[in-house]
Coordinates of N, CA and C in Angstrom, one line a residue:
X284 N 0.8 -1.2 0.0 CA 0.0 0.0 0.0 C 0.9 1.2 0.0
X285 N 0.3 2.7 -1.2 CA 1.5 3.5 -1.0 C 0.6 4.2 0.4
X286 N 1.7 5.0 0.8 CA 1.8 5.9 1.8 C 1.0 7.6 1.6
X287 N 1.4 7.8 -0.2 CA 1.0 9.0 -0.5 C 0.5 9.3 -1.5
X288 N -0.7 9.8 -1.8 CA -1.4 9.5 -3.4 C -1.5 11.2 -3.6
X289 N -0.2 11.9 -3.9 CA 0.0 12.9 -4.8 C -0.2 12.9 -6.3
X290 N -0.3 13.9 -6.5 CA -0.5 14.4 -8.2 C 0.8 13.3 -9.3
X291 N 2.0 13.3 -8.4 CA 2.9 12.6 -9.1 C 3.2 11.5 -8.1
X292 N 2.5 10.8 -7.5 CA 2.7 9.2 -7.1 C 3.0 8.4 -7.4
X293 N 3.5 7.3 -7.2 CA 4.1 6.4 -8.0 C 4.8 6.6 -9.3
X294 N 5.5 7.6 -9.9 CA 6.1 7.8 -11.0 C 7.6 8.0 -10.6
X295 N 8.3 7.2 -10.0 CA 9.5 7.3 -9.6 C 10.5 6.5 -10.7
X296 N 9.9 5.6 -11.2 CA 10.6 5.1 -12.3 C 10.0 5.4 -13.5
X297 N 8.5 5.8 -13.9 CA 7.8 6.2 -15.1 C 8.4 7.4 -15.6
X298 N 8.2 8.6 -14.5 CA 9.6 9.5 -15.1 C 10.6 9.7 -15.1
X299 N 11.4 8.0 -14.6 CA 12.8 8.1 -14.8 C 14.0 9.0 -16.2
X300 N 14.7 9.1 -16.2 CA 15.1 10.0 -17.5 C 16.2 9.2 -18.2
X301 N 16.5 8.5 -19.4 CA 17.0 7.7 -19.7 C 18.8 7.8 -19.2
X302 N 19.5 6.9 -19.7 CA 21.0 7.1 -19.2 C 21.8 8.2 -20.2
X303 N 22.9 9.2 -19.2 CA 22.8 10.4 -20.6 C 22.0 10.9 -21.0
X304 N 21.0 11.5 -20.5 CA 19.9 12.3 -20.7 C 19.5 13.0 -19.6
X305 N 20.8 13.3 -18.5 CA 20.0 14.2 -17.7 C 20.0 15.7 -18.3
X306 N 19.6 16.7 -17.3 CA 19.2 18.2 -17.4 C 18.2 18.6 -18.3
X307 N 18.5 19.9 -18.9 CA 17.5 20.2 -19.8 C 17.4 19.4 -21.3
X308 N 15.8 19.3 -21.8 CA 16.2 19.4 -23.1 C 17.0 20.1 -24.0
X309 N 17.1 19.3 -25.5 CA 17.8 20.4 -26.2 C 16.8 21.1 -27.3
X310 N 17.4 22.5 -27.9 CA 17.0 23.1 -27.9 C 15.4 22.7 -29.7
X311 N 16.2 21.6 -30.2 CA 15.4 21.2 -31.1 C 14.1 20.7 -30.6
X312 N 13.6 20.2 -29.4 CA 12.8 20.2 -28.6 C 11.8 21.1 -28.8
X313 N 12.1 22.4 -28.3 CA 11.4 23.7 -28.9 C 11.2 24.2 -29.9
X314 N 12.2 23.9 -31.0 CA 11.5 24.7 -32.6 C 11.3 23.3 -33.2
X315 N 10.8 22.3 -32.4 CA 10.0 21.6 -33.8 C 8.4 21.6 -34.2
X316 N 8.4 21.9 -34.9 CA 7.2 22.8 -35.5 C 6.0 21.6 -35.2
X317 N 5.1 21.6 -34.8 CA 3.9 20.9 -34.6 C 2.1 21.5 -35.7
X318 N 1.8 20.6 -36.2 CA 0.7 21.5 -37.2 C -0.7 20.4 -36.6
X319 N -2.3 20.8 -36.9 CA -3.2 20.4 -36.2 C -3.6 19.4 -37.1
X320 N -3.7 18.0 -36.3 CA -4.0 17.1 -37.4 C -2.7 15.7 -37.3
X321 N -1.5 16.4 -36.8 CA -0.3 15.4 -36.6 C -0.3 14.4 -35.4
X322 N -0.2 13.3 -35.5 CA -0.2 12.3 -34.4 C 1.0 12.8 -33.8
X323 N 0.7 12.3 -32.3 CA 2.5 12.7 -31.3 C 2.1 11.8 -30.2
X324 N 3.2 12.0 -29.9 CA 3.7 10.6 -28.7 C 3.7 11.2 -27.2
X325 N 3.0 11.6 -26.0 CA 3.1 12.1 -25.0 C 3.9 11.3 -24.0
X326 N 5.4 11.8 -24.0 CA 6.0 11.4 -23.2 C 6.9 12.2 -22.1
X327 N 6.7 12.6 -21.0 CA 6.9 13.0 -19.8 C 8.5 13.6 -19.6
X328 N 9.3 14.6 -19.8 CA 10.4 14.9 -19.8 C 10.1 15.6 -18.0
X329 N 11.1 14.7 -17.1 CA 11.0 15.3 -15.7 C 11.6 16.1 -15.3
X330 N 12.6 16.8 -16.4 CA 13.7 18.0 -16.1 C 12.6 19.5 -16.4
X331 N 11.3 19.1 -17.3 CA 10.4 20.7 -17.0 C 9.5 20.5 -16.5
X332 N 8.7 21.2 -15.6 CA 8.0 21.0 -14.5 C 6.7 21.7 -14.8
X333 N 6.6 22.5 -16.0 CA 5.8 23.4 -16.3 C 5.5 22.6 -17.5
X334 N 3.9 22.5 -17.5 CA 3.0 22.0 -18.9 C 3.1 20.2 -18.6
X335 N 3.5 19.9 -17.5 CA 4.0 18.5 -17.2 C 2.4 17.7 -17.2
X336 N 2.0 16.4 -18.1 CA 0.9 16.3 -18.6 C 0.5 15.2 -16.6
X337 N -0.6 14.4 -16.5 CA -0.9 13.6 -15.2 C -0.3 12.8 -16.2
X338 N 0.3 11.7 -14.9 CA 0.9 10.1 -15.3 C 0.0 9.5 -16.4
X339 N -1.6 9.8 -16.0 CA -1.9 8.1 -17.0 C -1.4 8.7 -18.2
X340 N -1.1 9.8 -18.9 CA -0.8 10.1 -20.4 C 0.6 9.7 -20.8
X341 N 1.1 9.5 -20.2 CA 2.5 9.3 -20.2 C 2.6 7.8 -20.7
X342 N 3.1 8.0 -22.3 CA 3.1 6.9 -23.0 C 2.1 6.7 -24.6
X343 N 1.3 7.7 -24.2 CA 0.0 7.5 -24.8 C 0.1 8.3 -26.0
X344 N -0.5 8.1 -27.5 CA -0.6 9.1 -28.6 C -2.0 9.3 -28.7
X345 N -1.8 10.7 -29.0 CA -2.6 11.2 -29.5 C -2.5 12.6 -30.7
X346 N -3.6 13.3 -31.2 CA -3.6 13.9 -32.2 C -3.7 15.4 -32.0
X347 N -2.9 16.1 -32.3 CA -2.9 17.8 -32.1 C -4.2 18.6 -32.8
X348 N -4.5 19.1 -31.5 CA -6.2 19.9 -32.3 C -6.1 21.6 -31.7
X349 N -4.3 21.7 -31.1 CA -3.9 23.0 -30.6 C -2.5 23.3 -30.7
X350 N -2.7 24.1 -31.5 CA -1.1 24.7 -31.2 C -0.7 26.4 -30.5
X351 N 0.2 26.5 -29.1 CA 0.2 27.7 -28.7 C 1.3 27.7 -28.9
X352 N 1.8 29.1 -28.0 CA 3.2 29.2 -27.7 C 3.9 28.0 -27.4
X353 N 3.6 27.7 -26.1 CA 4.1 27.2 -25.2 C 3.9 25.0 -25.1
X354 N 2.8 25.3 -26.0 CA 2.4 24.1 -25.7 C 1.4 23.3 -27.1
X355 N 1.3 22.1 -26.8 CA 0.3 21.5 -27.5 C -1.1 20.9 -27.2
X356 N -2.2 21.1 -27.8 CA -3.1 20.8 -27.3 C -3.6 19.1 -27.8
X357 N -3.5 18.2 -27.6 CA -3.9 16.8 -27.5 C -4.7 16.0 -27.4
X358 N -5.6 15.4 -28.8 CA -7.0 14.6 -28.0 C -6.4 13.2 -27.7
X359 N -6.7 12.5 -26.4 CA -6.4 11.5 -26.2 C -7.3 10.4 -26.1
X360 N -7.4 9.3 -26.5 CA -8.8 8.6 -26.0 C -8.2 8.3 -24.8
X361 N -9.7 7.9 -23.2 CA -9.3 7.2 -22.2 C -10.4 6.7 -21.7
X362 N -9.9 5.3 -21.6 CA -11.3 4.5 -20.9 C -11.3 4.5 -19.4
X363 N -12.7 5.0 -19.4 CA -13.6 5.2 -17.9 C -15.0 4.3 -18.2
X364 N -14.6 3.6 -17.1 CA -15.8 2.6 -16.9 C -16.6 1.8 -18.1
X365 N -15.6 1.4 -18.7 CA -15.9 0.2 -19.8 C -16.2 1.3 -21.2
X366 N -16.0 2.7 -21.3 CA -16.2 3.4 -22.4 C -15.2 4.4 -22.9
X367 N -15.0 4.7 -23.9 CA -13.5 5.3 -24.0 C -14.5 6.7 -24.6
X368 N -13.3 7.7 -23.7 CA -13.4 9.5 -24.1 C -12.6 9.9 -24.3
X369 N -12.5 11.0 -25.9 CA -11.9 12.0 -26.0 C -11.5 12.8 -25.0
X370 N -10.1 13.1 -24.7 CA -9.7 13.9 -23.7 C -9.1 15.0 -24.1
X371 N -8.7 16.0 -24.3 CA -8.5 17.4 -24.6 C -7.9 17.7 -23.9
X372 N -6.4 17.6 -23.8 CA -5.3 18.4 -23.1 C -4.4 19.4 -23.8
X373 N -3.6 19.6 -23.1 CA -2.6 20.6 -23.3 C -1.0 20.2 -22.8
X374 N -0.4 20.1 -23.5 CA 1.0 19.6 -23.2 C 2.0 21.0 -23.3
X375 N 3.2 20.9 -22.9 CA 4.1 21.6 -22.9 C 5.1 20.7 -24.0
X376 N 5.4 21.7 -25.0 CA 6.5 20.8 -26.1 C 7.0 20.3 -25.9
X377 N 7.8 19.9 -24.7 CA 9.2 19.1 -24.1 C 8.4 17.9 -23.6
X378 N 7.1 18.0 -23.1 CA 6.7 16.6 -23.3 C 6.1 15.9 -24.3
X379 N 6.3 16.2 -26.0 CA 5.8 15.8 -26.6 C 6.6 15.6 -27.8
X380 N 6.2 14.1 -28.6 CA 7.4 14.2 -29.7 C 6.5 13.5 -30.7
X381 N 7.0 14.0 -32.1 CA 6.3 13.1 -33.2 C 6.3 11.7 -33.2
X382 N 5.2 11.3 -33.3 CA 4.8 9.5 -33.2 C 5.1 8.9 -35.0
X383 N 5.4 8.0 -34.6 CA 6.1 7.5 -35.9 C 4.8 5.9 -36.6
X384 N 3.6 5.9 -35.9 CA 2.7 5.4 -36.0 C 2.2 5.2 -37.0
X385 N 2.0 6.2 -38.2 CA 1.7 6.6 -39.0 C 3.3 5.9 -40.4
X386 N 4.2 6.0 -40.1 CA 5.2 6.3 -40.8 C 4.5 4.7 -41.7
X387 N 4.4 3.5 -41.1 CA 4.5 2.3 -42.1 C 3.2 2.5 -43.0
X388 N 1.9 3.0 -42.1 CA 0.9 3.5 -43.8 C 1.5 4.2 -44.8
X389 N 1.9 5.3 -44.5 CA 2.3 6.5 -45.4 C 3.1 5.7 -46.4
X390 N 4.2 4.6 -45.9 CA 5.2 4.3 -46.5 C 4.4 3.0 -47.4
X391 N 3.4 2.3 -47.5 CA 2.8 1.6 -47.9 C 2.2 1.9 -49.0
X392 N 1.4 3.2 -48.6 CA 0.3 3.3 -49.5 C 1.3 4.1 -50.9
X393 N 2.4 4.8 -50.4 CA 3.6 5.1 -51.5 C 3.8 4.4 -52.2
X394 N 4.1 3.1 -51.4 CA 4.2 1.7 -52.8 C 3.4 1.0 -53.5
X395 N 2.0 1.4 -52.9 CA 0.8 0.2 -53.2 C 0.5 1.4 -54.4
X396 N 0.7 3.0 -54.8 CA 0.5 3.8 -55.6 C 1.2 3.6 -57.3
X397 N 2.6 3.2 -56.0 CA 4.1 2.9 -57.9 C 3.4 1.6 -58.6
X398 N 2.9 0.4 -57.3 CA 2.7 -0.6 -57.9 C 1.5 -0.7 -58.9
X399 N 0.1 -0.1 -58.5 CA -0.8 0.7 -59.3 C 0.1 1.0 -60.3
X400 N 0.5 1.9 -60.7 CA 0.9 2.8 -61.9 C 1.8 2.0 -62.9
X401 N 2.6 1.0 -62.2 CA 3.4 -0.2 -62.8 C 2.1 -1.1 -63.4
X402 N 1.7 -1.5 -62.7 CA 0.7 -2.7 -63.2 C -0.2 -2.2 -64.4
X403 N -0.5 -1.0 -64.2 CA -1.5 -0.1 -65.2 C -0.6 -0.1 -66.6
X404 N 0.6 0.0 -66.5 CA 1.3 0.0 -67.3 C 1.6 -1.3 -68.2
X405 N 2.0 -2.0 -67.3 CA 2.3 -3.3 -67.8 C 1.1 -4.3 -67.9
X406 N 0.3 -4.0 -67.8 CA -0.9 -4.7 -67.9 C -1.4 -6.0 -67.1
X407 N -0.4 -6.2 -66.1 CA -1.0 -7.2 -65.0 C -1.4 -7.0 -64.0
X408 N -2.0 -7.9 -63.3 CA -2.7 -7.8 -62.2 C -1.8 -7.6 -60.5
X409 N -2.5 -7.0 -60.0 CA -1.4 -6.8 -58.4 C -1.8 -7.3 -57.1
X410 N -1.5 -7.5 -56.6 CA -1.8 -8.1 -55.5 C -1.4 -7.1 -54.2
X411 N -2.2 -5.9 -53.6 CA -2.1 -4.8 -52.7 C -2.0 -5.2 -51.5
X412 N -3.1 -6.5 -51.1 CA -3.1 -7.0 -49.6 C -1.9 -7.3 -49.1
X413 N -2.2 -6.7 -47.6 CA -0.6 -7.5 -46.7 C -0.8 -8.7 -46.7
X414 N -0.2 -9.7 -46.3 CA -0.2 -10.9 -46.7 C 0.3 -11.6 -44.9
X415 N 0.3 -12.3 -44.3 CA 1.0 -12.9 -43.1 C 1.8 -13.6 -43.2
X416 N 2.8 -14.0 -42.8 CA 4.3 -13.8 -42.7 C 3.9 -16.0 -43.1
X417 N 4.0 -16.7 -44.4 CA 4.0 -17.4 -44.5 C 4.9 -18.2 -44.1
X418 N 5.0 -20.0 -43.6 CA 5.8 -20.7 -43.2 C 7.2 -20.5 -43.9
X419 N 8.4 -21.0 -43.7 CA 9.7 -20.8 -44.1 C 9.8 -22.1 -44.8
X420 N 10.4 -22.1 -46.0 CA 10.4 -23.4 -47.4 C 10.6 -24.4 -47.2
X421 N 10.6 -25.6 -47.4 CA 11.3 -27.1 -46.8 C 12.7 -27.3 -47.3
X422 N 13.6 -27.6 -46.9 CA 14.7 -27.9 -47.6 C 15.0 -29.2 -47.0
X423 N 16.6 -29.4 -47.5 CA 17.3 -30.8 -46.8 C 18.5 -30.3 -46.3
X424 N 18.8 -30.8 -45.5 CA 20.5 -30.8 -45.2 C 21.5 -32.1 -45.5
X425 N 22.4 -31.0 -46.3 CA 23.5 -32.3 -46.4 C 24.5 -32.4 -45.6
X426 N 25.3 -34.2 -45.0 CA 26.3 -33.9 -44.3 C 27.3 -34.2 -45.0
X427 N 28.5 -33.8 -45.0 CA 29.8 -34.2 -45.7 C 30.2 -35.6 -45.1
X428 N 30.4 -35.5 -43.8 CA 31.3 -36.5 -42.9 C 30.2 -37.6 -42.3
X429 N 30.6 -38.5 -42.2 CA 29.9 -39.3 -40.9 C 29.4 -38.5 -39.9
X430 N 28.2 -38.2 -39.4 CA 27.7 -38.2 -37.8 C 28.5 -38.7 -36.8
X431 N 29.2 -37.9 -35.6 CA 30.0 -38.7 -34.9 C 29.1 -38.7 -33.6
X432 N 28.7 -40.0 -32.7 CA 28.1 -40.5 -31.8 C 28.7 -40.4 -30.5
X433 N 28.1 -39.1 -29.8 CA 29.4 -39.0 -28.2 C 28.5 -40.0 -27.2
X434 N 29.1 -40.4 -26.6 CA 28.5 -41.2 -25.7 C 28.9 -40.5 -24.3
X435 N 28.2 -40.4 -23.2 CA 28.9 -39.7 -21.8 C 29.8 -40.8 -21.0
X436 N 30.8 -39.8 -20.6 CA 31.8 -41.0 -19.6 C 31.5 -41.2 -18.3
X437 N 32.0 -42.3 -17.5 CA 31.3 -42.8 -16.6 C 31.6 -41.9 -15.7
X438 N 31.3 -41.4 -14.2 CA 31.5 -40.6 -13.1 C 32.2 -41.6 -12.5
X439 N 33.8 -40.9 -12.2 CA 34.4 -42.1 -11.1 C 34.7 -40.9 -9.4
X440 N 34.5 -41.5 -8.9 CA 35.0 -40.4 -7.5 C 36.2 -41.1 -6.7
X441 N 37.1 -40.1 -7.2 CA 38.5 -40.5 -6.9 C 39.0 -40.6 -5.5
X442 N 38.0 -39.5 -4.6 CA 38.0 -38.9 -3.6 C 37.8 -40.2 -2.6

């Protein structure tokens, strides 16, 4: 049982700060440009204490529907009592970083685009579905040498 259920309770290892990464952030932190509409990754920097988001967010993406000076504004879904809500926060930039979530559609639908425009070209058909990672081929192995047969030696106690 804890002792104390403050604002920041139990976060003694959640906002731990990686190895080489104490003090402030750096300065790229602050001019990276954020626009409304971009997924981000809410993750808790414990060296600023100002715009510092509550624990359960910490970890959590969501999508920017604010941008100020100082900070970002965040819908988050969170489930309360068997139903999930849009949450509407406001982060401080230093605890927020681009989510890379997005990066394998973007990069997909890039290819599933060339492959369209190839196929259109070449006149065959394509196959766009992801597919699951099918069993690995059968093969054989060959051996050069005889198989050698170790047999275990017996235990003698000298002692």
């Amino acid at each position: 049982m804890p002792h104390s259920f403050g604002y920041r309770g139990r976060t003694r290892h959640l906002f731990k700060k990686d190895f080489k990464t104490k003090g402030r952030p750096n300065t790229t932190t602050f001019l990276r440009t954020y626009k409304r509409g971009d997924y981000v990754d809410i993750k808790v920097d414990s060296s600023v204490h100002k715009g510092m988001p509550f624990k359960y967010y910490h970890g959590r993406t969501g999508v920017v529907f604010n941008v100020t000076k100082r900070a970002i504004g965040v819908t988050v879904n969170k489930e309360v009592n068997g139903r999930i809500l849009e949450k509407q926060i406001h982060v401080a930039t230093p605890h927020v970083t681009p989510s890379k979530c997005r990066e394998e559609i973007i990069r997909r639908k890039r290819e599933n685009e060339a492959a369209k425009v190839a196929a259109r070209k070449g006149g065959e058909r394509v196959n766009l579905k992801r597919q699951p990672t099918q069993p690995k081929k059968a093969f054989f192995v060959t051996v050069e040498d005889e198989p050698e047969t170790i047999q275990p030696t017996p235990y003698v106690d000298l002692v």
